[in-house]
Amino acid sequence: MIKVLLADDQALVRGAFAAMLGLEPDIEVVAEVSAGDEVVDAARRTSPDVALLDVQMPGKDGLSAAAELHAALPSCRVIVCTTFGRPGYLARAMAAGAAGFVVKDASPEQLVDAVRRVHAGLRVVDPTLAAESLAVGRSPLTDRERDVLALARDGGTVADLAKALHLSEGTVRNHLSAAIGKTGARTRAEAVRLAEDSGWL
Amino acid sequence: MIKVLLADDQALVRGAFAAMLGLEPDIEVVAEVSAGDEVVDAARRTSPDVALLDVQMPGKDGLSAAAELHAALPSCRVIVCTTFGRPGYLARAMAAGAAGFVVKDASPEQLVDAVRRVHAGLRVVDPTLAAESLAVGRSPLTDRERDVLALARDGGTVADLAKALHLSEGTVRNHLSAAIGKTGARTRAEAVRLAEDSGWL
DNA sequence: ACCCCGCCATGACAGATGTCATGACGGGGC
DNA sequence: GCCCCGTCATGACATCTGTCATGGCGGGGT
């Protein structure tokens, strides 16, 4: 019997996943949580064999939660599951010690297969995404550039960003210019989009 | 026996929904599709009692699909289901003849309840979202302003938008300026965000 | 010690952006 | 018929952005 922990902020898909996995004779869902910072607690209580974590969650990012869980309970294998197949997510998930990475486009069979494979000690990764991940590579952005770009996401002016980060406007523009250059974009907004799609934000 | 059609582009959640609904003794999933333009076809073949449509789908928007389905098979009740609780989506779904609107944050019980209620001829709407929808109101944007703003989403320059829409640059800037004013934003990017969050795009 | 790199800052410049006034055209609505 | 509104356009203007050169500061690496 493979004991599984589910973490997803959307109750509907969480429940649906539980129902689907519950249909398998060798899988049992032992815990369900809706926020990233509940993961480790729940895992300590129920000691699952496999944890299925969504990336998008309130409280704590699914990727940080994966790292935390891997550190706290190394025996619990982690699968990261996400709506968006962003190359950077895969890289970060693997760096966080995840054993598997599944996109929500995958078939139901692939998910239960992934659970079994991961439980058996194997790694499960979408090959297409792995190739993309290698092609895109690691983020070329420095920490500050990422900060600035992340804040620029919600459409503030340079002055807003400077105030929020306690920087001079000129510095902000320099960071933005560098980010634009590195992402190959021609606009701040485009740079945000590209960085986001690559999972660099 | 309530016959249900499922439409969602993410195979994993589609399968999970099917598994969950299949557990109910009075519900039967008779069709699953992954694109908006397959909905009517599948419905014609399987004549479901209730159709559960996701908003985000390739091919054809879940909202347009809802309108089409309602026109083609009025006897089939439609529930629109979405990740994002955008007020404008609710309004458009209702305008399209949908009988229910469910966000993916809802509990599994709420979904099966919604299916039964809708099948019984009732309307099902999240009250919180309904209030928000009334507060936000209909989109203040004209068709052209919406077009321009939608294109501006991926971060092109004014020149790019003008070329794509076969307009003069000045006209594009006028439309953008109007959209910025109407949304209460102070930047093009902010206007995009606000309009998107309201479901106006 | 030296150099490279990230970070912060300043100043200057060209080009893009947002605003405004103004005007033309066509389609409703009263 | 008249007026309002949406669409498209032009021109002008102030401001914001993106780029570049330049320089100071501090932390590693070799």
CSV table of C-alpha atoms (C1' of nucleotides) in Angstrom, one decimal:
chain,number,residue,atom,x,y,z
A,1,MET,CA,0.0,0.0,0.0
A,2,ILE,CA,1.5,3.3,-1.1
A,3,LYS,CA,0.6,6.1,1.2
A,4,VAL,CA,0.2,9.5,-0.6
A,5,LEU,CA,0.0,13.1,0.6
A,6,LEU,CA,-1.7,15.6,-1.6
A,7,ALA,CA,-1.0,19.3,-1.6
A,8,ASP,CA,-3.0,21.6,-3.9
A,9,ASP,CA,-4.7,24.9,-3.1
A,10,GLN,CA,-7.7,24.1,-5.3
A,11,ALA,CA,-10.0,22.0,-3.2
A,12,LEU,CA,-11.8,20.7,-6.3
A,13,VAL,CA,-8.8,19.2,-8.0
A,14,ARG,CA,-7.4,18.0,-4.8
A,15,GLY,CA,-10.5,16.1,-4.0
A,16,ALA,CA,-10.6,14.8,-7.6
A,17,PHE,CA,-7.0,13.6,-7.4
A,18,ALA,CA,-7.8,11.9,-4.2
A,19,ALA,CA,-10.8,10.1,-5.7
A,20,MET,CA,-8.7,9.1,-8.7
A,21,LEU,CA,-5.8,7.8,-6.8
A,22,GLY,CA,-8.2,6.1,-4.3
A,23,LEU,CA,-9.5,4.0,-7.1
A,24,GLU,CA,-6.1,2.3,-7.4
A,25,PRO,CA,-5.9,-0.8,-5.2
A,26,ASP,CA,-2.3,-0.2,-4.1
A,27,ILE,CA,-2.6,3.5,-3.4
A,28,GLU,CA,-4.0,5.2,-0.3
A,29,VAL,CA,-4.4,9.0,0.2
A,30,VAL,CA,-3.5,9.6,3.8
A,31,ALA,CA,-3.4,13.4,3.9
A,32,GLU,CA,-4.6,16.4,2.0
A,33,VAL,CA,-3.4,20.0,2.6
A,34,SER,CA,-4.2,23.2,0.8
A,35,ALA,CA,-1.1,25.3,1.6
A,36,GLY,CA,2.6,24.9,1.3
A,37,ASP,CA,3.4,25.5,5.0
A,38,GLU,CA,1.1,22.7,6.1
A,39,VAL,CA,3.0,20.1,4.1
A,40,VAL,CA,5.8,19.2,6.5
A,41,ASP,CA,3.4,19.1,9.5
A,42,ALA,CA,1.0,16.8,7.8
A,43,ALA,CA,3.8,14.6,6.5
A,44,ARG,CA,5.2,14.2,10.0
A,45,ARG,CA,1.8,13.1,11.3
A,46,THR,CA,1.0,10.6,8.5
A,47,SER,CA,4.5,9.6,7.2
A,48,PRO,CA,3.5,9.2,3.6
A,49,ASP,CA,5.6,7.3,1.1
A,50,VAL,CA,5.0,9.8,-1.7
A,51,ALA,CA,4.0,13.5,-1.6
A,52,LEU,CA,2.3,15.1,-4.6
A,53,LEU,CA,2.9,18.9,-4.5
A,54,ASP,CA,1.4,21.5,-6.7
A,55,VAL,CA,3.7,24.5,-7.4
A,56,GLN,CA,1.1,27.2,-7.1
A,57,MET,CA,0.1,27.4,-3.5
A,58,PRO,CA,-0.6,30.1,-0.9
A,59,GLY,CA,1.7,30.3,2.2
A,60,LYS,CA,4.6,28.5,0.8
A,61,ASP,CA,5.6,27.8,-2.8
A,62,GLY,CA,5.4,24.1,-3.7
A,63,LEU,CA,9.1,24.1,-4.7
A,64,SER,CA,10.2,25.5,-1.3
A,65,ALA,CA,7.8,23.0,0.4
A,66,ALA,CA,9.5,20.2,-1.6
A,67,ALA,CA,12.9,21.3,-0.4
A,68,GLU,CA,11.7,21.5,3.2
A,69,LEU,CA,10.0,18.1,3.0
A,70,HIS,CA,13.0,16.5,1.5
A,71,ALA,CA,15.2,17.8,4.3
A,72,ALA,CA,12.7,16.9,7.1
A,73,LEU,CA,11.7,13.5,5.8
A,74,PRO,CA,14.2,12.1,3.3
A,75,SER,CA,12.3,8.8,3.1
A,76,CYS,CA,9.3,10.6,1.6
A,77,ARG,CA,9.6,10.8,-2.1
A,78,VAL,CA,8.3,14.0,-3.7
A,79,ILE,CA,6.5,14.5,-7.0
A,80,VAL,CA,6.0,18.1,-8.1
A,81,CYS,CA,2.9,18.7,-10.2
A,82,THR,CA,2.1,21.9,-12.0
A,83,THR,CA,-0.2,23.4,-14.5
A,84,PHE,CA,2.6,25.2,-16.3
A,85,GLY,CA,5.4,23.3,-17.9
A,86,ARG,CA,8.0,26.0,-17.2
A,87,PRO,CA,11.6,24.7,-17.7
A,88,GLY,CA,12.8,26.6,-14.7
A,89,TYR,CA,10.3,24.9,-12.4
A,90,LEU,CA,11.7,21.5,-13.4
A,91,ALA,CA,15.2,22.6,-12.6
A,92,ARG,CA,14.2,24.0,-9.3
A,93,ALA,CA,12.2,21.0,-8.4
A,94,MET,CA,15.1,18.7,-9.0
A,95,ALA,CA,17.4,20.9,-7.1
A,96,ALA,CA,14.9,20.7,-4.2
A,97,GLY,CA,15.3,17.0,-4.2
A,98,ALA,CA,12.1,16.0,-6.0
A,99,ALA,CA,12.0,12.6,-7.5
A,100,GLY,CA,9.4,13.3,-10.1
A,101,PHE,CA,7.9,16.1,-12.1
A,102,VAL,CA,4.4,15.9,-13.8
A,103,VAL,CA,2.5,18.4,-15.7
A,104,LYS,CA,-1.3,18.5,-15.5
A,105,ASP,CA,-1.6,17.9,-19.2
A,106,ALA,CA,-0.4,14.3,-18.6
A,107,SER,CA,-2.8,11.4,-18.6
A,108,PRO,CA,-4.2,9.9,-15.4
A,109,GLU,CA,-2.3,6.7,-16.1
A,110,GLN,CA,0.9,8.7,-16.2
A,111,LEU,CA,0.3,10.1,-12.8
A,112,VAL,CA,-0.4,6.8,-11.1
A,113,ASP,CA,2.5,5.4,-12.9
A,114,ALA,CA,4.7,8.2,-11.6
A,115,VAL,CA,3.5,7.5,-8.1
A,116,ARG,CA,4.5,3.8,-8.4
A,117,ARG,CA,7.8,4.5,-10.1
A,118,VAL,CA,8.8,7.1,-7.7
A,119,HIS,CA,7.8,4.9,-4.8
A,120,ALA,CA,10.0,2.2,-6.3
A,121,GLY,CA,13.0,4.5,-6.2
A,122,LEU,CA,13.0,5.7,-9.8
A,123,ARG,CA,12.9,9.3,-11.1
A,124,VAL,CA,10.1,10.4,-13.3
A,125,VAL,CA,10.5,13.4,-15.6
A,126,ASP,CA,8.6,14.4,-18.8
A,127,PRO,CA,11.3,14.0,-21.5
A,128,THR,CA,10.0,16.9,-23.6
A,129,LEU,CA,10.2,19.2,-20.7
A,130,ALA,CA,13.6,17.9,-19.7
A,131,ALA,CA,14.9,18.7,-23.1
A,132,GLU,CA,13.4,22.2,-23.0
A,133,SER,CA,14.9,22.7,-19.6
A,134,LEU,CA,18.3,21.9,-20.8
A,135,ALA,CA,17.8,24.2,-23.8
A,136,VAL,CA,16.7,27.1,-21.8
A,137,GLY,CA,19.3,26.7,-19.1
A,138,ARG,CA,19.7,28.3,-15.8
A,139,SER,CA,18.5,31.9,-15.3
A,140,PRO,CA,20.9,34.5,-16.6
A,141,LEU,CA,19.4,37.0,-14.2
A,142,THR,CA,21.2,38.2,-11.1
A,143,ASP,CA,19.2,38.3,-7.9
A,144,ARG,CA,18.5,42.0,-8.1
A,145,GLU,CA,17.4,41.8,-11.7
A,146,ARG,CA,15.0,39.1,-10.8
A,147,ASP,CA,13.6,41.2,-7.9
A,148,VAL,CA,13.1,44.2,-10.1
A,149,LEU,CA,11.5,42.2,-12.9
A,150,ALA,CA,9.2,40.4,-10.5
A,151,LEU,CA,8.0,43.7,-9.1
A,152,ALA,CA,7.6,45.1,-12.6
A,153,ARG,CA,5.1,42.3,-13.2
A,154,ASP,CA,2.2,44.2,-11.8
A,155,GLY,CA,2.8,47.2,-14.0
A,156,GLY,CA,4.3,49.9,-11.8
A,157,THR,CA,6.4,52.8,-13.0
A,158,VAL,CA,10.2,53.0,-12.4
A,159,ALA,CA,9.5,55.4,-9.6
A,160,ASP,CA,7.3,52.8,-7.9
A,161,LEU,CA,9.8,50.1,-8.2
A,162,ALA,CA,12.6,52.4,-6.9
A,163,LYS,CA,10.5,53.3,-3.9
A,164,ALA,CA,9.5,49.7,-3.1
A,165,LEU,CA,13.1,48.5,-3.3
A,166,HIS,CA,14.7,51.6,-1.7
A,167,LEU,CA,16.8,52.2,-4.8
A,168,SER,CA,17.5,55.1,-7.0
A,169,GLU,CA,15.5,55.3,-10.2
A,170,GLY,CA,18.6,55.1,-12.3
A,171,THR,CA,19.6,51.8,-10.7
A,172,VAL,CA,16.2,50.3,-11.4
A,173,ARG,CA,16.5,51.3,-15.0
A,174,ASN,CA,19.9,49.8,-15.2
A,175,HIS,CA,18.7,46.5,-13.8
A,176,LEU,CA,15.7,46.5,-16.1
A,177,SER,CA,17.9,47.3,-19.1
A,178,ALA,CA,20.1,44.4,-18.2
A,179,ALA,CA,17.2,42.0,-17.7
A,180,ILE,CA,15.7,43.1,-21.0
A,181,GLY,CA,19.0,42.5,-22.7
A,182,LYS,CA,19.6,39.1,-21.1
A,183,THR,CA,16.1,37.8,-21.9
A,184,GLY,CA,16.4,39.0,-25.5
A,185,ALA,CA,13.3,41.1,-25.0
A,186,ARG,CA,12.7,44.6,-26.4
A,187,THR,CA,10.3,45.8,-23.7
A,188,ARG,CA,10.1,45.5,-20.0
A,189,ALA,CA,6.7,43.8,-20.3
A,190,GLU,CA,8.1,41.3,-22.8
A,191,ALA,CA,11.0,40.6,-20.5
A,192,VAL,CA,8.6,39.8,-17.7
A,193,ARG,CA,6.7,37.4,-20.0
A,194,LEU,CA,9.8,35.6,-21.2
A,195,ALA,CA,11.2,35.3,-17.7
A,196,GLU,CA,7.9,34.1,-16.4
A,197,ASP,CA,7.6,31.5,-19.1
A,198,SER,CA,11.0,30.1,-18.4
A,199,GLY,CA,10.3,29.9,-14.7
A,200,TRP,CA,12.9,32.5,-13.7
A,201,LEU,CA,10.8,34.8,-11.7
B,1,MET,CA,-28.8,8.7,-13.8
B,2,ILE,CA,-27.4,12.1,-14.6
B,3,LYS,CA,-25.3,11.9,-17.8
B,4,VAL,CA,-22.3,14.4,-17.7
B,5,LEU,CA,-20.0,15.7,-20.3
B,6,LEU,CA,-16.5,16.9,-19.2
B,7,ALA,CA,-14.5,19.5,-21.1
B,8,ASP,CA,-11.0,20.5,-19.8
B,9,ASP,CA,-7.7,20.8,-21.6
B,10,GLN,CA,-5.7,19.3,-18.7
B,11,ALA,CA,-6.0,15.5,-19.0
B,12,LEU,CA,-5.1,15.0,-15.5
B,13,VAL,CA,-7.8,17.1,-13.9
B,14,ARG,CA,-10.3,15.9,-16.5
B,15,GLY,CA,-9.6,12.3,-15.5
B,16,ALA,CA,-9.6,13.1,-11.8
B,17,PHE,CA,-13.0,14.8,-12.2
B,18,ALA,CA,-14.3,11.8,-14.1
B,19,ALA,CA,-13.1,9.5,-11.3
B,20,MET,CA,-14.7,11.7,-8.6
B,21,LEU,CA,-18.0,12.1,-10.3
B,22,GLY,CA,-18.0,8.4,-11.2
B,23,LEU,CA,-18.0,7.6,-7.5
B,24,GLU,CA,-21.5,9.1,-7.2
B,25,PRO,CA,-24.2,6.5,-7.7
B,26,ASP,CA,-26.5,8.8,-9.7
B,27,ILE,CA,-23.9,10.4,-11.9
B,28,GLU,CA,-22.3,8.9,-15.1
B,29,VAL,CA,-19.6,10.6,-17.2
B,30,VAL,CA,-20.6,9.9,-20.8
B,31,ALA,CA,-18.0,12.0,-22.6
B,32,GLU,CA,-14.7,13.7,-22.1
B,33,VAL,CA,-13.2,16.3,-24.5
B,34,SER,CA,-10.1,18.4,-24.3
B,35,ALA,CA,-10.9,21.3,-26.6
B,36,GLY,CA,-13.7,23.8,-26.9
B,37,ASP,CA,-14.6,23.0,-30.5
B,38,GLU,CA,-15.2,19.3,-29.7
B,39,VAL,CA,-17.9,20.1,-27.1
B,40,VAL,CA,-21.0,20.3,-29.4
B,41,ASP,CA,-20.0,17.3,-31.4
B,42,ALA,CA,-19.5,15.1,-28.4
B,43,ALA,CA,-22.8,16.4,-26.9
B,44,ARG,CA,-24.7,15.6,-30.0
B,45,ARG,CA,-23.3,12.1,-29.9
B,46,THR,CA,-23.9,11.4,-26.2
B,47,SER,CA,-26.8,13.8,-25.3
B,48,PRO,CA,-25.6,14.5,-21.8
B,49,ASP,CA,-27.9,16.1,-19.2
B,50,VAL,CA,-25.1,18.3,-17.8
B,51,ALA,CA,-22.0,19.7,-19.4
B,52,LEU,CA,-19.0,20.8,-17.2
B,53,LEU,CA,-16.9,23.2,-19.2
B,54,ASP,CA,-13.6,24.7,-18.2
B,55,VAL,CA,-13.0,28.3,-19.3
B,56,GLN,CA,-9.4,27.9,-20.4
B,57,MET,CA,-9.3,25.6,-23.4
B,58,PRO,CA,-7.5,25.5,-26.7
B,59,GLY,CA,-9.5,25.8,-29.9
B,60,LYS,CA,-12.5,27.4,-28.5
B,61,ASP,CA,-13.0,29.3,-25.3
B,62,GLY,CA,-15.2,27.6,-22.7
B,63,LEU,CA,-17.5,30.5,-22.6
B,64,SER,CA,-18.1,30.5,-26.4
B,65,ALA,CA,-18.5,26.8,-26.2
B,66,ALA,CA,-21.1,27.3,-23.6
B,67,ALA,CA,-23.1,29.6,-25.8
B,68,GLU,CA,-22.8,27.3,-28.8
B,69,LEU,CA,-23.9,24.3,-26.8
B,70,HIS,CA,-26.8,26.1,-25.2
B,71,ALA,CA,-28.0,27.1,-28.7
B,72,ALA,CA,-27.5,23.7,-30.2
B,73,LEU,CA,-28.8,21.6,-27.3
B,74,PRO,CA,-31.0,23.7,-25.0
B,75,SER,CA,-31.9,20.6,-23.0
B,76,CYS,CA,-28.3,20.2,-21.9
B,77,ARG,CA,-27.6,22.3,-18.8
B,78,VAL,CA,-24.2,23.9,-18.7
B,79,ILE,CA,-21.9,24.5,-15.7
B,80,VAL,CA,-18.8,26.7,-16.3
B,81,CYS,CA,-15.9,25.8,-14.1
B,82,THR,CA,-12.7,27.9,-13.9
B,83,THR,CA,-9.5,28.3,-11.9
B,84,PHE,CA,-9.9,32.1,-11.8
B,85,GLY,CA,-12.8,33.7,-10.1
B,86,ARG,CA,-12.9,36.6,-12.4
B,87,PRO,CA,-16.2,38.6,-12.2
B,88,GLY,CA,-16.4,39.1,-15.9
B,89,TYR,CA,-16.3,35.4,-16.5
B,90,LEU,CA,-19.4,34.9,-14.4
B,91,ALA,CA,-21.2,37.6,-16.3
B,92,ARG,CA,-20.3,36.2,-19.6
B,93,ALA,CA,-21.1,32.6,-18.6
B,94,MET,CA,-24.6,33.7,-17.6
B,95,ALA,CA,-25.0,35.7,-20.7
B,96,ALA,CA,-24.0,32.5,-22.6
B,97,GLY,CA,-26.9,30.6,-21.0
B,98,ALA,CA,-24.9,28.7,-18.4
B,99,ALA,CA,-27.0,27.4,-15.5
B,100,GLY,CA,-24.1,27.2,-13.1
B,101,PHE,CA,-20.7,28.7,-12.3
B,102,VAL,CA,-18.1,26.9,-10.1
B,103,VAL,CA,-14.6,27.9,-9.1
B,104,LYS,CA,-12.0,25.3,-8.7
B,105,ASP,CA,-11.5,26.4,-5.1
B,106,ALA,CA,-14.9,25.0,-4.2
B,107,SER,CA,-15.2,21.7,-2.3
B,108,PRO,CA,-15.9,18.4,-4.1
B,109,GLU,CA,-19.3,18.2,-2.5
B,110,GLN,CA,-20.1,21.6,-3.9
B,111,LEU,CA,-19.4,20.4,-7.4
B,112,VAL,CA,-21.5,17.2,-7.3
B,113,ASP,CA,-24.2,19.3,-5.6
B,114,ALA,CA,-24.0,21.8,-8.4
B,115,VAL,CA,-24.4,19.0,-10.9
B,116,ARG,CA,-27.5,17.7,-9.2
B,117,ARG,CA,-29.0,21.2,-8.6
B,118,VAL,CA,-28.4,22.2,-12.2
B,119,HIS,CA,-29.9,19.0,-13.4
B,120,ALA,CA,-33.0,19.7,-11.3
B,121,GLY,CA,-33.4,23.0,-13.1
B,122,LEU,CA,-31.9,25.3,-10.6
B,123,ARG,CA,-29.1,27.8,-11.1
B,124,VAL,CA,-25.9,27.6,-9.1
B,125,VAL,CA,-23.7,30.5,-8.5
B,126,ASP,CA,-21.0,31.3,-5.9
B,127,PRO,CA,-22.6,34.2,-3.9
B,128,THR,CA,-19.3,35.8,-3.2
B,129,LEU,CA,-18.4,36.0,-6.8
B,130,ALA,CA,-21.9,37.1,-7.7
B,131,ALA,CA,-21.5,40.1,-5.4
B,132,GLU,CA,-18.1,40.9,-6.8
B,133,SER,CA,-19.5,40.6,-10.3
B,134,LEU,CA,-22.1,43.2,-9.5
B,135,ALA,CA,-19.6,45.5,-7.9
B,136,VAL,CA,-17.2,45.4,-10.8
B,137,GLY,CA,-19.9,45.7,-13.4
B,138,ARG,CA,-19.7,45.3,-17.1
B,139,SER,CA,-16.6,46.1,-19.0
B,140,PRO,CA,-16.2,49.9,-19.7
B,141,LEU,CA,-14.0,49.1,-22.6
B,142,THR,CA,-15.1,49.5,-26.2
B,143,ASP,CA,-14.3,46.6,-28.6
B,144,ARG,CA,-11.3,48.3,-30.0
B,145,GLU,CA,-9.9,49.2,-26.7
B,146,ARG,CA,-10.2,45.6,-25.6
B,147,ASP,CA,-8.5,44.4,-28.8
B,148,VAL,CA,-5.6,46.7,-28.3
B,149,LEU,CA,-5.2,45.9,-24.6
B,150,ALA,CA,-5.4,42.2,-25.3
B,151,LEU,CA,-2.6,42.5,-27.9
B,152,ALA,CA,-0.6,44.7,-25.5
B,153,ARG,CA,-0.6,41.8,-23.1
B,154,ASP,CA,2.4,40.1,-24.6
B,155,GLY,CA,4.5,43.2,-24.3
B,156,GLY,CA,4.8,44.6,-27.9
B,157,THR,CA,5.5,48.2,-28.7
B,158,VAL,CA,2.9,50.6,-30.1
B,159,ALA,CA,4.4,50.1,-33.5
B,160,ASP,CA,3.9,46.3,-33.2
B,161,LEU,CA,0.2,46.7,-32.2
B,162,ALA,CA,-0.4,49.2,-35.0
B,163,LYS,CA,1.0,46.8,-37.5
B,164,ALA,CA,-1.0,43.8,-36.2
B,165,LEU,CA,-4.2,45.7,-36.2
B,166,HIS,CA,-3.6,47.7,-39.4
B,167,LEU,CA,-4.0,51.0,-37.5
B,168,SER,CA,-2.0,54.2,-37.2
B,169,GLU,CA,0.3,54.4,-34.2
B,170,GLY,CA,-1.6,57.5,-33.0
B,171,THR,CA,-4.9,55.6,-33.0
B,172,VAL,CA,-3.3,52.8,-30.9
B,173,ARG,CA,-2.0,55.2,-28.4
B,174,ASN,CA,-5.4,56.9,-28.2
B,175,HIS,CA,-7.1,53.6,-27.5
B,176,LEU,CA,-4.5,52.7,-25.0
B,177,SER,CA,-4.9,56.0,-23.3
B,178,ALA,CA,-8.6,55.5,-23.1
B,179,ALA,CA,-8.3,52.1,-21.7
B,180,ILE,CA,-5.8,53.2,-19.1
B,181,GLY,CA,-8.1,56.0,-18.1
B,182,LYS,CA,-11.2,53.8,-17.9
B,183,THR,CA,-9.5,51.1,-15.8
B,184,GLY,CA,-8.0,53.6,-13.4
B,185,ALA,CA,-4.5,52.4,-14.2
B,186,ARG,CA,-1.5,54.6,-14.7
B,187,THR,CA,0.4,52.3,-17.1
B,188,ARG,CA,-0.4,50.2,-20.0
B,189,ALA,CA,0.8,47.1,-18.1
B,190,GLU,CA,-1.3,47.9,-15.1
B,191,ALA,CA,-4.3,48.4,-17.3
B,192,VAL,CA,-3.7,45.0,-18.8
B,193,ARG,CA,-3.5,43.4,-15.3
B,194,LEU,CA,-6.6,45.2,-14.0
B,195,ALA,CA,-8.7,44.3,-17.1
B,196,GLU,CA,-7.5,40.7,-17.0
B,197,ASP,CA,-8.4,40.3,-13.3
B,198,SER,CA,-11.9,41.6,-14.0
B,199,GLY,CA,-12.3,39.2,-16.9
B,200,TRP,CA,-12.6,42.0,-19.5
B,201,LEU,CA,-10.0,40.8,-21.8
C,1,DA,C1',47.5,41.6,-4.6
C,2,DC,C1',44.9,41.6,-8.4
C,3,DC,C1',41.0,41.0,-11.1
C,4,DC,C1',36.3,40.0,-12.1
C,5,DC,C1',31.6,40.4,-11.0
C,6,DG,C1',27.5,41.9,-8.8
C,7,DC,C1',25.4,46.0,-6.9
C,8,DC,C1',24.5,50.9,-6.6
C,9,DA,C1',24.7,55.4,-8.4
C,10,DT,C1',24.9,59.6,-11.7
C,11,DG,C1',24.3,62.0,-16.0
C,12,DA,C1',23.1,62.4,-20.6
C,13,DC,C1',20.6,61.2,-24.7
C,14,DA,C1',17.3,59.2,-28.2
C,15,DG,C1',13.2,57.2,-28.7
C,16,DA,C1',8.9,55.5,-26.9
C,17,DT,C1',4.7,56.5,-24.3
C,18,DG,C1',0.7,58.9,-22.4
C,19,DT,C1',-2.2,63.0,-22.9
C,20,DC,C1',-4.7,66.4,-25.2
C,21,DA,C1',-7.1,69.1,-28.8
C,22,DT,C1',-9.1,68.6,-33.0
C,23,DG,C1',-11.5,66.7,-36.8
C,24,DA,C1',-13.7,63.2,-40.1
C,25,DC,C1',-16.9,59.4,-40.9
C,26,DG,C1',-20.8,56.3,-40.0
C,27,DG,C1',-24.5,54.2,-37.2
C,28,DG,C1',-28.1,54.4,-33.9
C,29,DG,C1',-31.6,56.7,-30.9
C,30,DC,C1',-34.8,60.5,-29.8
D,1,DG,C1',-32.9,66.0,-38.6
D,2,DC,C1',-29.8,66.2,-34.9
D,3,DC,C1',-26.9,64.5,-31.5
D,4,DC,C1',-24.1,61.1,-29.2
D,5,DC,C1',-20.8,57.6,-29.5
D,6,DG,C1',-17.4,54.6,-31.4
D,7,DT,C1',-13.7,54.5,-34.6
D,8,DC,C1',-9.8,56.3,-37.0
D,9,DA,C1',-6.5,59.9,-37.7
D,10,DT,C1',-3.0,63.9,-37.1
D,11,DG,C1',0.0,66.8,-34.6
D,12,DA,C1',2.1,68.6,-30.5
D,13,DC,C1',3.7,68.3,-25.9
D,14,DA,C1',5.6,66.6,-21.4
D,15,DT,C1',7.2,62.7,-19.4
D,16,DC,C1',8.8,58.1,-19.0
D,17,DT,C1',11.9,54.4,-20.7
D,18,DG,C1',15.8,52.1,-22.4
D,19,DT,C1',20.7,52.6,-23.3
D,20,DC,C1',25.3,53.9,-22.6
D,21,DA,C1',29.6,55.5,-20.3
D,22,DT,C1',31.5,56.0,-16.1
D,23,DG,C1',32.7,55.3,-11.3
D,24,DG,C1',32.7,53.7,-6.4
D,25,DC,C1',32.2,49.7,-3.2
D,26,DG,C1',32.7,45.0,-1.5
D,27,DG,C1',33.3,39.9,-2.0
D,28,DG,C1',35.4,35.9,-4.0
D,29,DG,C1',39.0,33.4,-6.8
D,30,DT,C1',43.6,32.5,-8.3
